[in-house]
Coordinates of C-alpha atoms and ligand atoms in Angstrom, one line a residue:
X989 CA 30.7 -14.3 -34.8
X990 CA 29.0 -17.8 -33.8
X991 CA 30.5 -19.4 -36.8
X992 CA 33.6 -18.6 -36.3
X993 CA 33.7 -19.7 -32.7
X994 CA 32.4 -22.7 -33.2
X995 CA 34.8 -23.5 -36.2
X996 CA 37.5 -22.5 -34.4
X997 CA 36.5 -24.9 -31.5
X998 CA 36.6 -27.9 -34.6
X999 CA 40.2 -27.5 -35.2
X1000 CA 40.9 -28.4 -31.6
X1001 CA 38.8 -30.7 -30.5
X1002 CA 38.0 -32.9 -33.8
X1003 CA 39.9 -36.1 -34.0
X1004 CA 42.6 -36.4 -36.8
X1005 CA 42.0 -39.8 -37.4
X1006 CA 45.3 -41.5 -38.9
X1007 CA 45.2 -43.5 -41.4
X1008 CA 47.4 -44.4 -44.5
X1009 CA 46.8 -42.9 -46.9
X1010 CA 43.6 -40.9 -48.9
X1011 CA 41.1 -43.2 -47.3
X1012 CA 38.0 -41.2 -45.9
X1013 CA 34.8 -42.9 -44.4
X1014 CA 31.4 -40.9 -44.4
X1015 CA 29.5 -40.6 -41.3
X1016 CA 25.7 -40.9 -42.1
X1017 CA 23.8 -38.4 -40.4
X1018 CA 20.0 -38.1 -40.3
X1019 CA 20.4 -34.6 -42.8
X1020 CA 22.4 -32.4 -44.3
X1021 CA 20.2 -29.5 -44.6
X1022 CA 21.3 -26.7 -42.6
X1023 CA 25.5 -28.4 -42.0
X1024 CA 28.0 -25.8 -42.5
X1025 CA 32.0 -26.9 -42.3
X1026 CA 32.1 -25.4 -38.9
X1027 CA 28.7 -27.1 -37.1
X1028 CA 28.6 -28.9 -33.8
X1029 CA 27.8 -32.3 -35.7
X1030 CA 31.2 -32.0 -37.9
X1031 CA 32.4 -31.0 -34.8
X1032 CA 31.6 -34.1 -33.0
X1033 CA 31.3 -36.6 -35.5
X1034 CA 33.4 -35.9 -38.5
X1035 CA 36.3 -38.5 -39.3
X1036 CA 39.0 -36.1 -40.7
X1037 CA 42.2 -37.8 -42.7
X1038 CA 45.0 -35.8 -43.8
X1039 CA 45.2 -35.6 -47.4
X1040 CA 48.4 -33.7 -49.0
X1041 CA 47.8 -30.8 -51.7
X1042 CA 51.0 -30.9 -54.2
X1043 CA 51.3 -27.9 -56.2
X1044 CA 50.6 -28.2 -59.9
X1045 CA 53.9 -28.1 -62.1
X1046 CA 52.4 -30.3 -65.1
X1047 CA 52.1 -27.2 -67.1
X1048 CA 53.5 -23.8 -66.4
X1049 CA 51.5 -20.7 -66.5
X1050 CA 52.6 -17.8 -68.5
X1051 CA 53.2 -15.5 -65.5
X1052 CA 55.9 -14.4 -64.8
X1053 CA 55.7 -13.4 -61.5
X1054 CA 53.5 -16.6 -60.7
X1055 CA 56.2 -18.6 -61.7
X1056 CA 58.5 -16.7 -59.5
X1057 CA 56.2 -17.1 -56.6
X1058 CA 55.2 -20.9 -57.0
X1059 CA 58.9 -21.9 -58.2
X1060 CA 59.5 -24.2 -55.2
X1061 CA 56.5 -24.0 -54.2
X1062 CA 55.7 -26.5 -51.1
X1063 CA 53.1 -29.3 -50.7
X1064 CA 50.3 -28.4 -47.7
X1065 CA 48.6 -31.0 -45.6
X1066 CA 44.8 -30.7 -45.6
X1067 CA 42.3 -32.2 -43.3
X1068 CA 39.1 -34.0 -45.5
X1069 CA 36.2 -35.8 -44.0
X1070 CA 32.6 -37.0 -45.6
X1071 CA 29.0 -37.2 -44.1
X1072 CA 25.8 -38.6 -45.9
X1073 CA 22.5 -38.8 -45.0
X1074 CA 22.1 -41.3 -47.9
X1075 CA 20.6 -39.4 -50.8
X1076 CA 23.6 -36.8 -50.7
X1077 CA 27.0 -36.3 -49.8
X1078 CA 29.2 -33.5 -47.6
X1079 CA 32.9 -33.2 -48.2
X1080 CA 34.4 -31.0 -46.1
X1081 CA 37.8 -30.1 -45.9
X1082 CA 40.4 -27.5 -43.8
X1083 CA 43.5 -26.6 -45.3
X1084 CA 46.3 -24.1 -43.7
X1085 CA 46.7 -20.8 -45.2
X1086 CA 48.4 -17.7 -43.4
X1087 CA 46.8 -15.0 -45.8
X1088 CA 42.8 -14.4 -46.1
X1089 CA 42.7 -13.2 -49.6
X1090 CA 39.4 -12.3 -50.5
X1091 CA 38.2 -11.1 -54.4
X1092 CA 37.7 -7.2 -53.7
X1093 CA 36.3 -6.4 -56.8
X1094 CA 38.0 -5.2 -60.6
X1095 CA 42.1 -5.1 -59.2
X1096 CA 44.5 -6.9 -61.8
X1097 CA 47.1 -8.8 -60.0
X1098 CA 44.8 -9.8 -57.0
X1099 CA 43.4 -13.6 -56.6
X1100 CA 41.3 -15.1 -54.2
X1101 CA 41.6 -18.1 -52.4
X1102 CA 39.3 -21.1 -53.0
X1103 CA 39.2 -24.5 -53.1
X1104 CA 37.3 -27.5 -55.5
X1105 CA 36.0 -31.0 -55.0
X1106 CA 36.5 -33.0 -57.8
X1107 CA 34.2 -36.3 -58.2
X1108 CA 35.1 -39.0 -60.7
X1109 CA 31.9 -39.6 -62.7
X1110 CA 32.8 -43.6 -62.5
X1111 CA 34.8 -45.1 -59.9
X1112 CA 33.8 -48.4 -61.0
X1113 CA 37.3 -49.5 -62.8
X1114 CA 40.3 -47.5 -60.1
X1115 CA 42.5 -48.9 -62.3
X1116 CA 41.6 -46.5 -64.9
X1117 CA 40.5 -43.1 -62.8
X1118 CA 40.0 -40.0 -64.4
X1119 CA 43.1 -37.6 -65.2
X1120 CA 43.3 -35.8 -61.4
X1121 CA 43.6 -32.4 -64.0
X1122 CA 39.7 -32.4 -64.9
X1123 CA 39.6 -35.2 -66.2
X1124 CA 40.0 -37.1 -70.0
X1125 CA 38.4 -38.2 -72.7
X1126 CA 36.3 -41.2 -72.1
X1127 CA 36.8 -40.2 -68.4
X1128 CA 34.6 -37.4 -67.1
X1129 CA 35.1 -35.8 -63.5
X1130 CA 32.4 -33.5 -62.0
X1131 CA 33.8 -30.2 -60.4
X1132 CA 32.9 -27.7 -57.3
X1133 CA 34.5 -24.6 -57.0
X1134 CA 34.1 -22.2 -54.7
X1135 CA 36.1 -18.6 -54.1
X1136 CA 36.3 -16.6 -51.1
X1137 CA 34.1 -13.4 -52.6
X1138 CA 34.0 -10.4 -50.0
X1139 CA 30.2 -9.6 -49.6
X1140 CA 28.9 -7.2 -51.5
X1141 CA 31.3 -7.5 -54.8
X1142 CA 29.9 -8.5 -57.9
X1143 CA 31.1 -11.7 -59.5
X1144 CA 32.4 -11.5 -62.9
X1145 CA 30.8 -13.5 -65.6
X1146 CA 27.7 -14.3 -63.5
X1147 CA 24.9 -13.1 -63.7
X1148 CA 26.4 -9.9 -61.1
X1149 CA 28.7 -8.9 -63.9
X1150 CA 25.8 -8.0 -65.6
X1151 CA 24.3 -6.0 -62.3
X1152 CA 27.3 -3.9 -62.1
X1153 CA 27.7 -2.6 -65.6
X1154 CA 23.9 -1.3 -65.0
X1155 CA 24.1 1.9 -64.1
X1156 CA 20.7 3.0 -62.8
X1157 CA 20.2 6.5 -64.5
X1158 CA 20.6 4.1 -67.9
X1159 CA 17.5 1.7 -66.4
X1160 CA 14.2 2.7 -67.0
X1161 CA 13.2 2.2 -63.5
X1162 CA 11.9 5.0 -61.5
X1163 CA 10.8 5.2 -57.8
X1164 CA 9.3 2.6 -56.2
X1165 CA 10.7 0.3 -59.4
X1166 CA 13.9 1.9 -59.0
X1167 CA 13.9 1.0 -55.4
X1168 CA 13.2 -3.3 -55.9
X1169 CA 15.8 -3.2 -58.4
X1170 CA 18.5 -1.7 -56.6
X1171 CA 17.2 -4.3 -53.9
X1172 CA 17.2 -7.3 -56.6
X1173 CA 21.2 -5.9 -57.4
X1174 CA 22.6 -6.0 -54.4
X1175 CA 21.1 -9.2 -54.2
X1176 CA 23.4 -10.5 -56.9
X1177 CA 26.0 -8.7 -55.5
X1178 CA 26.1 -11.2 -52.1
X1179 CA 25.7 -14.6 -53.8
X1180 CA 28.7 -16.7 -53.3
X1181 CA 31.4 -17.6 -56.4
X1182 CA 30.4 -21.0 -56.5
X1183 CA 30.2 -22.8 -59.8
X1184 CA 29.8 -26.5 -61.1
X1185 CA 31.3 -28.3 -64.0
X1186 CA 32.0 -31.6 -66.1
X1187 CA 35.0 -32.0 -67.8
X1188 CA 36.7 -34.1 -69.7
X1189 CA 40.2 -32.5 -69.7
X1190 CA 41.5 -29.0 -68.8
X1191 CA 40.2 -27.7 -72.0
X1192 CA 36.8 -29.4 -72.0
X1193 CA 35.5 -27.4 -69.0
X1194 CA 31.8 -26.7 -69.5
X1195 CA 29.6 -25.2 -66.4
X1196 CA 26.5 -26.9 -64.9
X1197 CA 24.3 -23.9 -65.6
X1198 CA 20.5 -25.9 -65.9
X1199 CA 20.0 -26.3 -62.5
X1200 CA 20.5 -30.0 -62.9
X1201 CA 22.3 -30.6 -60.3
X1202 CA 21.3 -29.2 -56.4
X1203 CA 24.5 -28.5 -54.6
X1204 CA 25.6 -26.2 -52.4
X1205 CA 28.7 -24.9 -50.8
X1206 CA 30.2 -23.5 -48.2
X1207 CA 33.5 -21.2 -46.5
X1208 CA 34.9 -19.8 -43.9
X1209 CA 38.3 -18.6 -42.2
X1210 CA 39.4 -18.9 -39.2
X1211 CA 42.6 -17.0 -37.8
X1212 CA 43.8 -19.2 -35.3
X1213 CA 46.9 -21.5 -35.7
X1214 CA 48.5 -19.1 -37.8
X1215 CA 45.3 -19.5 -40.6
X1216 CA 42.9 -21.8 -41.5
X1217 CA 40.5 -22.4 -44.1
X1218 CA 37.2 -24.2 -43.7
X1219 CA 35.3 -25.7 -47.2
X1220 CA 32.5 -27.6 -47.8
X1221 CA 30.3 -29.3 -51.1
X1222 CA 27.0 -30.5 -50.3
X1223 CA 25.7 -32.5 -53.2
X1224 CA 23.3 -35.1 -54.6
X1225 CA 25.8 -38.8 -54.4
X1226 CA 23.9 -39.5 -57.6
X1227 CA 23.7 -37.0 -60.2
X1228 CA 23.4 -36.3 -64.6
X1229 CA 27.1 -36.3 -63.8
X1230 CA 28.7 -38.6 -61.0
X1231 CA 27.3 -41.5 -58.7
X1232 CA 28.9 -44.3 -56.5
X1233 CA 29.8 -47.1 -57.2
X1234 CA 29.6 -50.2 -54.5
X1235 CA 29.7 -47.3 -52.1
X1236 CA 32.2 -45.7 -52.8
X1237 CA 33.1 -42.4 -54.3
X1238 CA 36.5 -41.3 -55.9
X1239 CA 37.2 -37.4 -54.8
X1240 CA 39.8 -34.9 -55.2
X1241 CA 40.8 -31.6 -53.1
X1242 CA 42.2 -28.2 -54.6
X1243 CA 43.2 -25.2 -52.9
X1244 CA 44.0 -22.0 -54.6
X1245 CA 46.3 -19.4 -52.7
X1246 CA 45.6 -15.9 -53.5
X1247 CA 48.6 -14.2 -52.0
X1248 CA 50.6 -16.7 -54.6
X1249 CA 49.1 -15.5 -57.6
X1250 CA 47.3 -18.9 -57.5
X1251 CA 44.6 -18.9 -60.2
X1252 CA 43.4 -21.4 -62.8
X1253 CA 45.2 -24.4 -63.2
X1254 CA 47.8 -22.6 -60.6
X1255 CA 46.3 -24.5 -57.7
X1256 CA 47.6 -27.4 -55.0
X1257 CA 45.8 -30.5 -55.5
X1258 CA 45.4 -34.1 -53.7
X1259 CA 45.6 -37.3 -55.1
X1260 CA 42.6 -39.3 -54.9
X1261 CA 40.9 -40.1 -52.3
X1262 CA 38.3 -43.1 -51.6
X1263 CA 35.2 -42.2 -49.9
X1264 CA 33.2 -45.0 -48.5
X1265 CA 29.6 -44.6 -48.0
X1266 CA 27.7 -47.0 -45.4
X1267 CA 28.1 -50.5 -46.8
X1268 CA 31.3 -50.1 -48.6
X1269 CA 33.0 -53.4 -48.4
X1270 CA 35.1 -53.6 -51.7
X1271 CA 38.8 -52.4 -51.4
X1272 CA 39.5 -52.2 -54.7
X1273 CA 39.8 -48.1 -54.6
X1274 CA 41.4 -48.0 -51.4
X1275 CA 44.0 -50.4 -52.9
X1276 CA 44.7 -48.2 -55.9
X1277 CA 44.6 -44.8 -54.2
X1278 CA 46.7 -46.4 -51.2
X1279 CA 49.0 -48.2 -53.6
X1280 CA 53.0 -47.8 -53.2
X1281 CA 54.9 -50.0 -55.8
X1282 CA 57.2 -51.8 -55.1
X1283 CA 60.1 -51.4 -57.1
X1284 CA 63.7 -50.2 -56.8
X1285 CA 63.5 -46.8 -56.7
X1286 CA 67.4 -46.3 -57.4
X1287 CA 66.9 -48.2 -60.2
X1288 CA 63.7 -47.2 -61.2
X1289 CA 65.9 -43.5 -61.2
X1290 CA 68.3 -44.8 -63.5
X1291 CA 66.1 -46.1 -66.1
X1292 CA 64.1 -42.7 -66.4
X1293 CA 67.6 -40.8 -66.9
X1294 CA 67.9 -43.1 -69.7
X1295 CA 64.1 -43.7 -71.2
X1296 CA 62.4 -40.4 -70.0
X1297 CA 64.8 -37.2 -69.0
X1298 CA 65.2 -36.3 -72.6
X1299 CA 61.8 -35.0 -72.6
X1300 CA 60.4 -35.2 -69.2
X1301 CA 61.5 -32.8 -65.8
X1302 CA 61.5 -33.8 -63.0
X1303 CA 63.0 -32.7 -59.5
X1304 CA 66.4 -34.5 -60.2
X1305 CA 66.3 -34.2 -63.9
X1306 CA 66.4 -30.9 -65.6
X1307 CA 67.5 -31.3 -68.6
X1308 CA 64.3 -31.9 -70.7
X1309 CA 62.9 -28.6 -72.6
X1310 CA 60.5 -26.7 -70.9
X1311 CA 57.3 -27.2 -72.8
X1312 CA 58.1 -30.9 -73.9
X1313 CA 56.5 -32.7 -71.9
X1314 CA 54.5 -32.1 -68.5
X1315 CA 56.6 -31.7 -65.6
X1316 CA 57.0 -34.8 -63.3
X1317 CA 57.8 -32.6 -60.1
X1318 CA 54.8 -33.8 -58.4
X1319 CA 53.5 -37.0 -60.1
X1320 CA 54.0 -38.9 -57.5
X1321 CA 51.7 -36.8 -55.2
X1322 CA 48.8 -36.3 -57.4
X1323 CA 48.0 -40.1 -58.9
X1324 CA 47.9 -43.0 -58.4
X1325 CA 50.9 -46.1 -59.1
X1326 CA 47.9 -47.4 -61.7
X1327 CA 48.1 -44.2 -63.2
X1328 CA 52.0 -44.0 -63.6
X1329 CA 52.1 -47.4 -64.8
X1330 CA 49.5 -47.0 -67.4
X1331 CA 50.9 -43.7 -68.6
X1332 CA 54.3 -45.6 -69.4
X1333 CA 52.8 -48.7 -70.8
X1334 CA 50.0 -47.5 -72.7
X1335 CA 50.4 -43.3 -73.3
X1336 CA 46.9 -42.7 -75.3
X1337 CA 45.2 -44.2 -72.3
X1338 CA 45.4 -40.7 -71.2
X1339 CA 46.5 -37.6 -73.5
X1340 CA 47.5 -34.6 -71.2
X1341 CA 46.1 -31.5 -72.7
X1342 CA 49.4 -29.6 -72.3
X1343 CA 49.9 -26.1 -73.7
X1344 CA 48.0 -24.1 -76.3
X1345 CA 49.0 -25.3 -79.9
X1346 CA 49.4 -22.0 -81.2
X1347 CA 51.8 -20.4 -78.9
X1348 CA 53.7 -23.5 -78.6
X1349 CA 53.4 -25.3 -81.9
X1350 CA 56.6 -27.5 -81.3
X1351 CA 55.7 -28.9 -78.2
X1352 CA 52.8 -30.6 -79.5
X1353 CA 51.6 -33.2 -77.0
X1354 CA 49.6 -35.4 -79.8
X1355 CA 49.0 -35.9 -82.8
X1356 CA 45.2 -35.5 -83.8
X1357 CA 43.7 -37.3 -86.8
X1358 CA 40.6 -37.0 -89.2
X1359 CA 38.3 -38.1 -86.7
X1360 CA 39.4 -36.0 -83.8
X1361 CA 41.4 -39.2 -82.0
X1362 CA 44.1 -37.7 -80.2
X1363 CA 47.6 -39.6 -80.0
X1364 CA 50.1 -38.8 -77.3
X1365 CA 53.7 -37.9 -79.1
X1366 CA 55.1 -40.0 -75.8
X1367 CA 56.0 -43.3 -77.5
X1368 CA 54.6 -46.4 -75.4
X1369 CA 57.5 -48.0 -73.3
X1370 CA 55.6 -51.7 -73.0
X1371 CA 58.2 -53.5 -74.3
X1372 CA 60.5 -52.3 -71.0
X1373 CA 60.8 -54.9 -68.7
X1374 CA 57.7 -55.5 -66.0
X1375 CA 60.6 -55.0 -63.4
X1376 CA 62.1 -51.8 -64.8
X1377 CA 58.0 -50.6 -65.1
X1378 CA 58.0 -51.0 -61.2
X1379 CA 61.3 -49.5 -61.0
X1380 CA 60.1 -46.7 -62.8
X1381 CA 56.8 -46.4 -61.2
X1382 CA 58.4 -46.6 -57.7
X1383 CA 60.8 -43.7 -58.7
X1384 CA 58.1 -41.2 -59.9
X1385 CA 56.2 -42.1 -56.7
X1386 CA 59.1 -40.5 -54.6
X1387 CA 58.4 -37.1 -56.9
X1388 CA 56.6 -34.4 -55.0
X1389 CA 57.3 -31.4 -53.1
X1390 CA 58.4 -31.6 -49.1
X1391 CA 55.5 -30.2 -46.7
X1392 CA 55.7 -26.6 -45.8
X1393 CA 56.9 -26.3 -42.4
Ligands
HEC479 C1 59.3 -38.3 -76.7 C2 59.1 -37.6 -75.5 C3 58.7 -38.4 -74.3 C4 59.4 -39.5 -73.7 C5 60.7 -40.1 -74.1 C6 58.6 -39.9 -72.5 N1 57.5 -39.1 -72.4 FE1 56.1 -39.2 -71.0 N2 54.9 -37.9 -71.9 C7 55.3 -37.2 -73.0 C8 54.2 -36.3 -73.4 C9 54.3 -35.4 -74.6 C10 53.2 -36.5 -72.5 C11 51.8 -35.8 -72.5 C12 50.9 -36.6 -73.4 C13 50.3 -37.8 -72.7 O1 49.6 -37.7 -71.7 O2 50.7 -38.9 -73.2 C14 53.7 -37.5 -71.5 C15 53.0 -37.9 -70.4 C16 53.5 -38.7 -69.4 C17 52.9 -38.9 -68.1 C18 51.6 -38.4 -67.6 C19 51.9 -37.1 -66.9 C20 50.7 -36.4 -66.2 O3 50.9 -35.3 -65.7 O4 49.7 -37.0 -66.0 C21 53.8 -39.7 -67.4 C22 53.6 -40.2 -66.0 C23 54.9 -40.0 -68.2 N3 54.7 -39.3 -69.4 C24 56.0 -40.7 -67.9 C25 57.0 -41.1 -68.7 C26 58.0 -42.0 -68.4 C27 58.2 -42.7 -67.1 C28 58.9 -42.1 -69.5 C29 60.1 -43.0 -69.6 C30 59.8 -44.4 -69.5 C31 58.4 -41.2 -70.5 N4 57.3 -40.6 -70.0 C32 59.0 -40.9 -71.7 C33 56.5 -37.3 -73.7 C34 57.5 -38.2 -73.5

């Protein structure tokens, strides 16, 4: 009960600090060691910005009733903050959620909720940040996911899975061996779902497996103010995988919704976020992840009816067919006015994954050559005007879901 008192006790008495914008500065503290997302010390000392989750509508998952569920679906405004005791990093984050959906075991048609940090592995150019989707070639992201598991249930795919297919009159354990591996079982059966990944792209996602890198997570719900959730990642600010760069870290938040069918790439997500470590100066990052262009958005509107709306959606423009081209309905809360810019100036910069090839073989995102090279079917618009690019950019930015009441 302790923990949930005391988290409970964080959502009131914590300071909101707010800024503009996905700016969040990392307390140092002398360790890390024992923090969980409810403790005294992120209690007292955490510096928690809101950060908006926009729901995913790049691609569409092949679900119905998902679909149905998430159609107009509405953006949610987390809570993220950061502590270091200079060797690693905490991000901890609270999002709103009115259901506790908890993994109960083999059901079909039953998700959990969860959440994911995601850490670009170089920060160093924020002009050119990963794709916020897991990444792209050339630019790697390190992911943390964790699911709320009910204790007690076997994870599948881990090494549980393989727990609770054994049945014991198949082992050949008998008494006192019998007894330590039922014990070593139910073990496996109350580890967390937590799992680590790089990735260079939604398809490219390969699991951290080797022990390389020491993390640790963290979750809890608290049922006050009509549902909360509670996340954390402890992990090393340097890894095989992801380190700073002048003090400063580039992150992004997901949050998956159970009682929405949320699974997979069926998630809310934040834009990113700067995180500055003791000693940041630079402001590059917090200019780019801060950044709101300056254009004309009624004219920037204009000119994507007539350059873009034969193949892209958006929330005014519906014309495009479905599978063309990913969905703009959130672009402007999930990057960056670099990003937009670069993706109409420059569209191999970044190749979106998009669907599977082979169930949607005419809506082909790129083109890929002998060498494995991929080229986006988007042709590049640089020879638009710089002031229709802004126009443009400023338009998309104004694409994104309204915050659920
Ligand atoms: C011929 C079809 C086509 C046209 C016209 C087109 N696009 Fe695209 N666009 C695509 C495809 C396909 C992708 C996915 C592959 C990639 O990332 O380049 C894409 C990707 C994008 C992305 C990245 C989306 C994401 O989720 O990260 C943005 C932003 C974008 N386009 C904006 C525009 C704008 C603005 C215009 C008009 C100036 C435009 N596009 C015109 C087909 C098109």
């Amino acid at each position: 009960m302790r923990r949930v008192i005391t988290f409970t006790a964080a959502l009131s008495l914590a300071a909101v600090t707010a800024m503009a914008g996905n700016v969040v500065t990392a307390v140092k503290v002398k360790s890390l060691k024992n923090l969980q997302c409810g403790a005294k010390l992120v209690r007292k000392h955490a510096k928690f910005v809101p950060v908006t989750l926009y729901p995913q509508t790049t691609v569409k998952l092949n679900d119905k009733k998902a679909l149905e569920l998430n159609k107009d679906a509405k953006a949610k405004v987390a809570e993220v903050a950061a502590f270091t005791d200079g060797k690693n990093v905490a991000i901890i984050m609270r999002w709103p959620d009115k259901s506790k959906d908890v993994y109960k075991g083999y059901e079909s048609d039953s998700y959990p909720d969860g959440f994911a940090v995601q850490f670009a592995a170089d920060a160093s150019n924020p002009q050119k940040l990963p794709y916020i989707g897991m990444g792209s070639d050339g630019r790697p992201v390190e992911i943390f996911i964790r699911k709320a598991y009910g204790q007690g249930v076997y994870e599948p795919n881990g090494n549980g899975d393989v727990a609770h297919q054994v049945n014991e009159h198949n082992t050949n354990y008998f008494g006192k061996g019998l007894k330590k591996f039922k014990k070593e079982v139910k073990k496996l059966g109350v580890l967390p779902y937590q799992r680590a990944f790089v990735s260079e792209g939604f398809r490219s996602m390969t699991e951290i497996k080797d022990g390389s890198v020491n993390y640790r997570t963290d979750m809890h719900y608290v049922n006050k103010k009509g549902g909360m959730w509670g996340g954390m990642v402890v992990k090393p600010l340097k890894d095989a995988y992801a380190a700073p760069s002048k003090n400063e870290l580039a992150v992004a938040v997901a949050a998956w919704d159970g009682k929405e069918l949320q699974r997979d790439g069926l998630k809310r997500l934040s834009s990113w976020i700067a995180v500055k470590l003791p000693g940041a100066k630079n402001k590059a990052l917090e200019a780019v992840v801060t950044e709101k262009a300056k254009g004309d958005v009624a004219n920037g509107k204009k000119e994507f009816e007539t350059n873009c709306a034969s193949c892209h959606r958006d929330r005014n423009f519906q014309n495009a067919p479905l599978y063309m081209a990913p969905g703009l309905e959130n672009i402007g809360g999930q990057t960056t006015a670099a990003y937009i810019r670069e993706s109409i100036l420059d569209p191999n910069a970044v190749v979106v994954p998009g669907y599977n090839r082979n169930a949607h073989p005419n809506f082909a995102w790129y083109t890929v050559d002998d060498k494995g090279n991929r080229t986006s079917t988007m042709p590049p618009f640089n020879y638009l005007d710089k002031k229709v690019v802004e126009d443009i950019v400023a338009y998309l930015q104004t694409q994104k879901a309204e915050v659920a009441k």
